[in-house]
Amino acid sequence: MNKPYVRPLSKTSWFLTQPRYKRYMAREVTCLFIFAYTFLLIMGLKRLAEGPDAFNAFVQALGSPLGVLFNLSVLIAAVYHSTTWFNVTPQAMPIQRGEEFVPGKIIIGAHYALWAVVSLIVLILGV
Amino acid sequence: MAKSNKPIFWGLFAAGGTVTAFVTPALALVTLFAAMRFNMDMFTYDAIHAFAANWLGKLVIFGIILLSLWHAAHRTRVTVHDFGVRADGLVAIVVYALAGIGTLLTLVYLLRI
Amino acid sequence: MSERQIQLEVLRYNPETDSEPRYQTYSVPCLNEWVVLDALNYVKDNLDPTLSYRWSCHMAVCGSCGMMINGEPKLACKAFIHEYTDQIRVDPMANFPIERDLVTSVEDFIAKLASVKPYLIPKEDKPISAGEFKQTPAELKKFKQYTLCINCMLCYAACPQYGLVPEFLGPAAISMAHRYNQDSRDGGRDQRQEVIATDTGVWECSFVGACSEVCPKHVDPAGALQQVKVASTIDWYKEHLMPWMKK
């Protein structure tokens, strides 16, 4: 007799069933912070184009408790995005040299090193 | 089954994911420092304006914002689906429209600087 | 040899009498060296001959005994009792319809696997007299890990996108397509792209990565799928933005 039973799967809460799904969703949700932050940058450009007074008012507004909280959460989300992104690069872009594949740790390490250099440049330019 | 057109957006998503992974944490740190006013000499109008006024600076800013937008837009589309919303066509239009508007605004503001 | 009394909680489903599955608990005297499959065999031999499950080789080669052990996709022959507490819950593989007890329907996966043409399609016909297709160790290494797949379907049981969108071709089928695409003797990539570079093909994947985490043979289907995305994206840009560049 053929009467297969299909177990229900919740479309809205499936990711609560396993820790690895929660980590995946945390990774995906970082994009909302990056989306919002990019619009903040665009707003900053607008203020920059409007002149010193407008720009200073923009920086002033950043300093509100809400502004600081927002920046802090973006920072945390962005760091989580960076680590999860770099950690999987050897899977998406393996490099074969001669016969062997370059060990994943080396590819990841190179990304982290470059990340440090880029961050330093941004900080020097910005600070 | 026809081949998908998702590669257009996925290409931007992947390039953008790489760019934001490299620069967004440091950018967020800079704006956080500016917000908390660790040093009144940092993040000044003159310094930022000088950077955005030359064409190389404009290009860098445009590249970062463009790719961040399209990265975030595409991942948002997937995430909305993951949260159980089954309206992919509509969601795609909304998120890509947001990214498109952001891209246009960035161009306009950059040209005004 | 130490013995432990394990409470084995097994999901039962009899299509002739049940409208939905229910758990049944067996108390099994297990040796610490046992795997969960041994415990199931003990139940079948000594406690309840009606319990249905698939198994064959007992050494992680045949890929038959995939099931959820404490919610994690595992081969029952590779899940050692000593790694668990005295309470072990066993479910049929997630995301698959249950036929009976721990036996699930595999037709969907078999059809999907066949659809990607998982065999060599030579670039041109070559008479046997022309000799063998030669391959360097480096060319072999490009795809070797994917040949280790035993079609156990644990990656499908781990993949939430397959659970949510059953049309998704899924990890093992697409990595098997990638395996042949990566083979220097093969010329069938264009044919396979028609199947895998589609919305319900590789583009349904969002790189959760669970497939690679649960693979008992340490294949990396998640990596294969991302590589397929990269290659398909390059194809797309070449095709639409540089139509003069023929592949």
Coordinates of C-alpha atoms in Angstrom, one line a residue, chain A residues 84-95 101-109 111, chain C residues 145 207 220 223 227:
Chain A
T84 CA 31.0 34.5 7.5
W85 CA 31.8 35.8 4.0
F86 CA 35.5 35.2 4.1
N87 CA 35.2 31.9 5.9
V88 CA 33.4 30.3 2.9
T89 CA 35.5 31.8 0.1
P90 CA 37.6 28.6 -0.3
Q91 CA 34.4 26.7 -1.0
A92 CA 33.1 29.1 -3.6
M93 CA 36.5 29.9 -5.2
P94 CA 38.9 27.1 -4.7
I95 CA 42.4 27.6 -6.1
F101 CA 44.2 22.7 -4.0
V102 CA 45.5 25.6 -1.9
P103 CA 44.4 24.8 1.7
G104 CA 41.3 26.7 2.7
K105 CA 43.0 28.2 5.7
I106 CA 45.5 30.0 3.5
I107 CA 42.8 31.5 1.3
I108 CA 40.8 32.6 4.4
G109 CA 44.0 34.0 6.0
H111 CA 41.3 37.5 3.0
Chain C
Q145 CA 36.0 14.5 -4.0
F207 CA 24.2 28.7 0.6
D220 CA 31.4 19.6 -0.2
G223 CA 31.0 24.6 -2.5
Q227 CA 31.1 27.2 -8.1

